[in-house]
Short mmCIF file of C-alpha atoms in Angstrom, two decimals:
data_model
loop_
_atom_site.label_atom_id
_atom_site.label_comp_id
_atom_site.label_asym_id
_atom_site.label_seq_id
_atom_site.Cartn_x
_atom_site.Cartn_y
_atom_site.Cartn_z
CA UNK A 1 -14.20 -16.29 13.53
CA UNK A 2 -12.17 -13.07 13.34
CA UNK A 3 -12.26 -12.91 17.11
CA UNK A 4 -10.97 -16.48 17.39
CA UNK A 5 -8.06 -15.76 15.04
CA UNK A 6 -7.11 -12.61 16.98
CA UNK A 7 -7.54 -14.59 20.20
CA UNK A 8 -4.81 -17.02 19.14
CA UNK A 9 -2.74 -14.76 16.88
CA UNK A 10 -1.81 -12.19 19.52
CA UNK A 11 -0.59 -14.67 22.19
CA UNK A 12 1.21 -16.76 19.53
CA UNK A 13 2.90 -13.69 18.05
CA UNK A 14 3.91 -12.47 21.50
CA UNK A 15 5.49 -15.86 22.36
CA UNK A 16 7.39 -15.90 19.03
CA UNK A 17 8.63 -12.33 19.42
CA UNK A 18 9.53 -12.94 23.07
CA UNK A 19 11.65 -15.98 22.10
CA UNK A 20 13.27 -14.03 19.24
CA UNK A 21 14.11 -11.18 21.62
CA UNK A 22 15.53 -13.63 24.18
CA UNK A 23 17.71 -15.18 21.46
CA UNK A 24 18.98 -11.76 20.39
CA UNK A 25 19.73 -10.72 23.98
CA UNK A 26 21.90 -13.78 24.61
CA UNK A 27 23.34 -14.60 21.17
CA UNK A 28 23.26 -11.45 19.02
CA UNK A 29 23.86 -8.45 21.28
CA UNK A 30 27.56 -7.95 22.03
CA UNK A 31 28.99 -8.25 25.54
CA UNK A 32 29.28 -4.79 27.06
CA UNK A 33 32.90 -3.90 27.85
CA UNK A 34 32.49 -2.30 31.29
CA UNK A 35 29.60 -4.15 32.92
CA UNK A 36 29.92 -7.50 31.16
CA UNK A 37 26.98 -9.91 30.88
CA UNK A 38 24.84 -8.23 33.53
CA UNK A 39 24.27 -5.36 31.06
CA UNK A 40 22.02 -7.78 29.11
CA UNK A 41 19.33 -7.11 31.73
CA UNK A 42 19.03 -3.66 30.13
CA UNK A 43 17.16 -4.82 26.96
CA UNK A 44 14.10 -6.28 28.69
CA UNK A 45 14.33 -3.83 31.61
CA UNK A 46 14.00 -0.78 29.34
CA UNK A 47 11.37 -2.46 27.14
CA UNK A 48 9.21 -3.39 30.15
CA UNK A 49 9.55 0.15 31.57
CA UNK A 50 8.43 1.72 28.29
CA UNK A 51 5.50 -0.66 27.92
CA UNK A 52 4.55 -0.13 31.60
CA UNK A 53 4.54 3.63 31.01
CA UNK A 54 2.47 3.11 27.87
CA UNK A 55 0.02 0.99 29.88
CA UNK A 56 -0.41 3.82 32.38
CA UNK A 57 -0.86 6.26 29.50
CA UNK A 58 -3.67 4.07 28.14
CA UNK A 59 -5.20 4.09 31.66
CA UNK A 60 -4.96 7.89 31.62
CA UNK A 61 -6.67 8.09 28.19
CA UNK A 62 -9.34 5.54 29.20
CA UNK A 63 -10.02 7.50 32.40
CA UNK A 64 -10.37 10.81 30.54
CA UNK A 65 -12.67 9.19 27.95
CA UNK A 66 -14.77 7.58 30.70
CA UNK A 67 -15.26 10.91 32.48
CA UNK A 68 -16.22 12.58 29.18
CA UNK A 69 -18.44 9.85 27.69
CA UNK A 70 -19.38 7.61 30.62
CA UNK A 71 -19.17 4.42 28.53
CA UNK A 72 -18.18 1.29 30.50
CA UNK A 73 -15.76 0.23 27.70
CA UNK A 74 -13.43 3.11 28.59
CA UNK A 75 -13.52 2.18 32.26
CA UNK A 76 -12.70 -1.45 31.38
CA UNK A 77 -9.80 -0.27 29.19
CA UNK A 78 -8.46 1.91 32.01
CA UNK A 79 -8.59 -0.76 34.69
CA UNK A 80 -7.24 -3.53 32.42
CA UNK A 81 -4.33 -1.40 31.25
CA UNK A 82 -3.44 -0.37 34.81
CA UNK A 83 -3.26 -4.01 35.91
CA UNK A 84 -1.13 -5.07 32.94
CA UNK A 85 1.03 -1.94 33.17
CA UNK A 86 1.61 -2.65 36.85
CA UNK A 87 2.93 -6.13 36.00
CA UNK A 88 5.44 -4.58 33.59
CA UNK A 89 6.53 -1.91 36.08
CA UNK A 90 6.94 -4.60 38.77
CA UNK A 91 9.31 -6.45 36.40
CA UNK A 92 11.17 -3.20 35.75
CA UNK A 93 11.67 -2.51 39.46
CA UNK A 94 12.73 -6.06 40.37
CA UNK A 95 15.16 -6.45 37.48
CA UNK A 96 16.50 -2.94 38.00
CA UNK A 97 17.41 -3.99 41.53
CA UNK A 98 19.15 -7.10 40.19
CA UNK A 99 21.16 -4.91 37.80
CA UNK A 100 21.92 -2.30 40.49
CA UNK A 101 23.54 -4.74 42.92
CA UNK A 102 26.57 -5.59 40.72
CA UNK A 103 26.62 -2.14 39.03
CA UNK A 104 26.14 0.18 42.05
CA UNK A 105 26.92 -2.21 44.91
CA UNK A 106 23.38 -1.89 46.35
CA UNK A 107 19.97 -3.21 45.34
CA UNK A 108 18.28 0.12 45.99
CA UNK A 109 19.37 3.75 46.24
CA UNK A 110 16.93 6.52 47.11
CA UNK A 111 17.78 8.69 44.11
CA UNK A 112 15.07 10.66 42.17
CA UNK A 113 14.22 8.13 39.40
CA UNK A 114 14.03 5.17 41.78
CA UNK A 115 12.07 7.10 44.41
CA UNK A 116 9.48 8.23 41.83
CA UNK A 117 9.28 4.67 40.48
CA UNK A 118 8.60 3.33 43.98
CA UNK A 119 5.86 5.94 44.55
CA UNK A 120 4.39 5.12 41.13
CA UNK A 121 4.33 1.38 41.91
CA UNK A 122 2.55 1.98 45.23
CA UNK A 123 0.01 4.32 43.55
CA UNK A 124 -0.94 1.76 40.90
CA UNK A 125 -1.06 -1.12 43.42
CA UNK A 126 -3.49 1.08 45.39
CA UNK A 127 -5.45 1.74 42.17
CA UNK A 128 -5.81 -2.00 41.51
CA UNK A 129 -6.84 -2.67 45.11
CA UNK A 130 -9.30 0.24 44.96
CA UNK A 131 -10.99 -1.20 41.88
CA UNK A 132 -11.72 -4.41 43.71
CA UNK A 133 -12.86 -2.71 46.91
CA UNK A 134 -15.43 -0.15 45.70
CA UNK A 135 -19.05 -1.30 46.04
CA UNK A 136 -20.99 1.33 44.06
CA UNK A 137 -19.89 0.52 40.46
CA UNK A 138 -20.54 3.89 38.78
CA UNK A 139 -19.30 6.10 41.60
CA UNK A 140 -16.32 3.79 42.02
CA UNK A 141 -15.50 3.97 38.30
CA UNK A 142 -15.66 7.79 38.35
CA UNK A 143 -13.43 7.93 41.42
CA UNK A 144 -10.99 5.45 39.84
CA UNK A 145 -10.93 7.54 36.64
CA UNK A 146 -9.92 10.67 38.58
CA UNK A 147 -7.31 8.60 40.45
CA UNK A 148 -6.02 7.16 37.13
CA UNK A 149 -5.57 10.66 35.74
CA UNK A 150 -3.77 11.97 38.85
CA UNK A 151 -1.52 8.89 39.20
CA UNK A 152 -0.33 9.35 35.59
CA UNK A 153 1.66 12.40 36.75
CA UNK A 154 4.32 9.91 37.94
CA UNK A 155 5.04 8.83 34.33
CA UNK A 156 6.38 12.16 32.96
CA UNK A 157 7.98 12.80 36.37
CA UNK A 158 9.84 9.48 36.15
CA UNK A 159 10.77 10.13 32.50
CA UNK A 160 12.21 13.58 33.21
CA UNK A 161 13.71 12.74 36.62
CA UNK A 162 17.01 11.70 35.05
CA UNK A 163 17.12 14.95 33.05
CA UNK A 164 15.95 17.42 35.70
CA UNK A 165 17.81 16.17 38.75
CA UNK A 166 21.26 14.79 39.52
CA UNK A 167 20.90 11.03 39.36
CA UNK A 168 23.10 8.00 38.93
CA UNK A 169 20.49 6.18 36.81
CA UNK A 170 21.94 5.57 33.28
CA UNK A 171 20.55 7.58 30.33
CA UNK A 172 19.81 5.94 26.99
CA UNK A 173 19.81 9.26 25.16
CA UNK A 174 22.67 11.52 26.09
CA UNK A 175 23.07 14.86 24.29
CA UNK A 176 20.78 13.64 21.48
CA UNK A 177 22.95 10.55 20.85
CA UNK A 178 22.26 6.90 21.66
CA UNK A 179 24.55 5.49 24.32
CA UNK A 180 24.51 2.02 22.70
CA UNK A 181 25.88 0.36 19.55
CA UNK A 182 23.64 -0.52 16.51
CA UNK A 183 23.35 -4.28 17.37
CA UNK A 184 22.37 -3.29 20.93
CA UNK A 185 19.78 -0.87 19.56
CA UNK A 186 18.32 -3.55 17.24
CA UNK A 187 18.05 -5.96 20.19
CA UNK A 188 16.35 -3.26 22.26
CA UNK A 189 13.85 -2.51 19.46
CA UNK A 190 12.98 -6.21 19.02
CA UNK A 191 12.54 -6.51 22.82
CA UNK A 192 10.30 -3.44 22.74
CA UNK A 193 8.19 -4.96 19.92
CA UNK A 194 7.93 -8.25 21.86
CA UNK A 195 6.80 -6.50 25.05
CA UNK A 196 4.32 -4.30 23.15
CA UNK A 197 2.62 -7.32 21.56
CA UNK A 198 2.69 -9.12 24.93
CA UNK A 199 1.01 -6.08 26.50
CA UNK A 200 -1.67 -6.09 23.79
CA UNK A 201 -2.35 -9.82 24.31
CA UNK A 202 -2.59 -9.47 28.10
CA UNK A 203 -4.71 -6.31 27.82
CA UNK A 204 -7.15 -8.07 25.49
CA UNK A 205 -7.44 -11.06 27.86
CA UNK A 206 -7.96 -8.76 30.88
CA UNK A 207 -10.66 -6.77 29.05
CA UNK A 208 -12.45 -9.97 28.04
CA UNK A 209 -12.43 -11.11 31.67
CA UNK A 210 -14.03 -7.84 32.78
CA UNK A 211 -16.71 -8.03 30.05
CA UNK A 212 -17.55 -11.59 31.11
CA UNK A 213 -17.76 -10.45 34.75
CA UNK A 214 -20.22 -7.75 33.65
CA UNK A 215 -22.28 -10.34 31.76
CA UNK A 216 -22.33 -12.57 34.88
CA UNK A 217 -23.40 -9.64 37.07
CA UNK A 218 -26.18 -8.77 34.59
CA UNK A 219 -27.33 -12.39 34.55
CA UNK A 220 -27.44 -12.47 38.36
CA UNK A 221 -29.30 -9.15 38.49
CA UNK A 222 -31.87 -10.47 36.00
CA UNK A 223 -32.21 -13.66 38.07
CA UNK A 224 -32.82 -11.66 41.25
CA UNK A 225 -35.26 -9.34 39.45
CA UNK A 226 -37.30 -12.25 38.07
CA UNK B 1 29.77 -16.12 38.05
CA UNK B 2 27.75 -14.12 40.64
CA UNK B 3 27.00 -11.57 37.92
CA UNK B 4 25.48 -14.32 35.79
CA UNK B 5 23.23 -15.27 38.70
CA UNK B 6 21.77 -11.75 38.65
CA UNK B 7 21.27 -12.05 34.89
CA UNK B 8 19.49 -15.41 35.11
CA UNK B 9 17.37 -14.21 38.03
CA UNK B 10 16.33 -11.13 36.03
CA UNK B 11 15.34 -13.17 32.97
CA UNK B 12 13.53 -15.62 35.26
CA UNK B 13 11.43 -12.65 36.44
CA UNK B 14 10.86 -11.48 32.85
CA UNK B 15 9.46 -14.92 31.98
CA UNK B 16 7.60 -15.64 35.24
CA UNK B 17 5.58 -12.43 35.68
CA UNK B 18 3.90 -12.30 32.22
CA UNK B 19 3.34 -16.07 32.35
CA UNK B 20 1.89 -15.79 35.85
CA UNK B 21 -0.43 -12.96 34.78
CA UNK B 22 -1.56 -14.91 31.69
CA UNK B 23 -2.27 -18.05 33.79
CA UNK B 24 -4.09 -15.99 36.43
CA UNK B 25 -6.26 -14.29 33.76
CA UNK B 26 -7.10 -17.65 32.16
CA UNK B 27 -8.02 -19.15 35.56
CA UNK B 28 -10.20 -16.15 36.47
CA UNK B 29 -11.97 -16.33 33.08
CA UNK B 30 -12.60 -20.06 33.50
CA UNK B 31 -14.12 -19.41 36.95
CA UNK B 32 -16.41 -16.66 35.60
CA UNK B 33 -17.45 -18.86 32.64
CA UNK B 34 -18.21 -21.76 35.02
CA UNK B 35 -20.30 -19.44 37.22
CA UNK B 36 -22.14 -18.21 34.12
CA UNK B 37 -22.85 -21.78 33.11
CA UNK B 38 -24.22 -22.49 36.60
CA UNK B 39 -26.40 -19.36 36.49
CA UNK B 40 -27.79 -20.26 33.06
CA UNK B 41 -28.39 -23.84 34.27
CA UNK B 42 -30.20 -22.55 37.36
CA UNK B 43 -32.36 -20.22 35.22
CA UNK B 44 -33.25 -23.08 32.88
CA UNK B 45 -34.14 -25.24 35.86
CA UNK B 46 -36.30 -22.50 37.39
CA UNK B 47 -38.05 -21.91 34.05
CA UNK B 48 -38.87 -25.62 33.88
CA UNK B 49 -40.36 -25.59 37.33
CA UNK B 50 -37.40 -27.44 38.80
CA UNK B 51 -37.53 -30.31 36.28
CA UNK B 52 -34.11 -30.54 34.59
CA UNK B 53 -35.36 -33.02 31.97
CA UNK B 54 -37.57 -30.46 30.25
CA UNK B 55 -36.02 -28.10 27.72
CA UNK B 56 -36.19 -24.40 28.63
CA UNK B 57 -39.15 -22.62 26.97
#
């Protein structure tokens, strides 16, 4: 019963929050003076980047826990979070390009933040492909866990890229101060909440899928053993 | 006007990718559940000696 309520509550809450955030982006947040309406991409772009990074952090934690404890649950958490995180980072990259064209005059510039983001995207695409390609489940899971830990290096690198190197990517925090007005910040926080709940709902669904796949594999193994 | 096109395209992506992932997950779960149903059906059939009318023991 509790499971059924959570099963509906999370997706329903994520849809409600997503619609609320959309409403705030278009009807509450003020029009930015320099960039105009295209600046509204920022709210969901930043939120999806943060949640994507968080997803990769969960993969990192799940991978470490799997190597330490060896429980399949941690492996499932790591792989599910990587897949969901990758979806969020894909959105971040695509919408960043759509913002960059009117703002910078080009869809893509090989500056530090964008270059690290591209490498990160390729690494996690490879991780997802690897998970589907490995035949020996336990060895594959251990290998994927090590990969998940190493690939996480791109997250702090991406985070600090705009602070360590000269880059044209905008900074939200500049000299300890927010570069946006209070209504903009509220809209960003609501967008962040919406994307976090959406991540949780998708992660839960992806983990359930993997558990059911395990149950099917066990059923087939029992059938073959009989 | 062109700027608005970029904005709408971006929000189209923000809606399409999570929705696409959710639909894909639901479809993959349905397929696994159907396969599980088939496996359980096949086991029941084998337990009954191939006679589907008998209840599994």
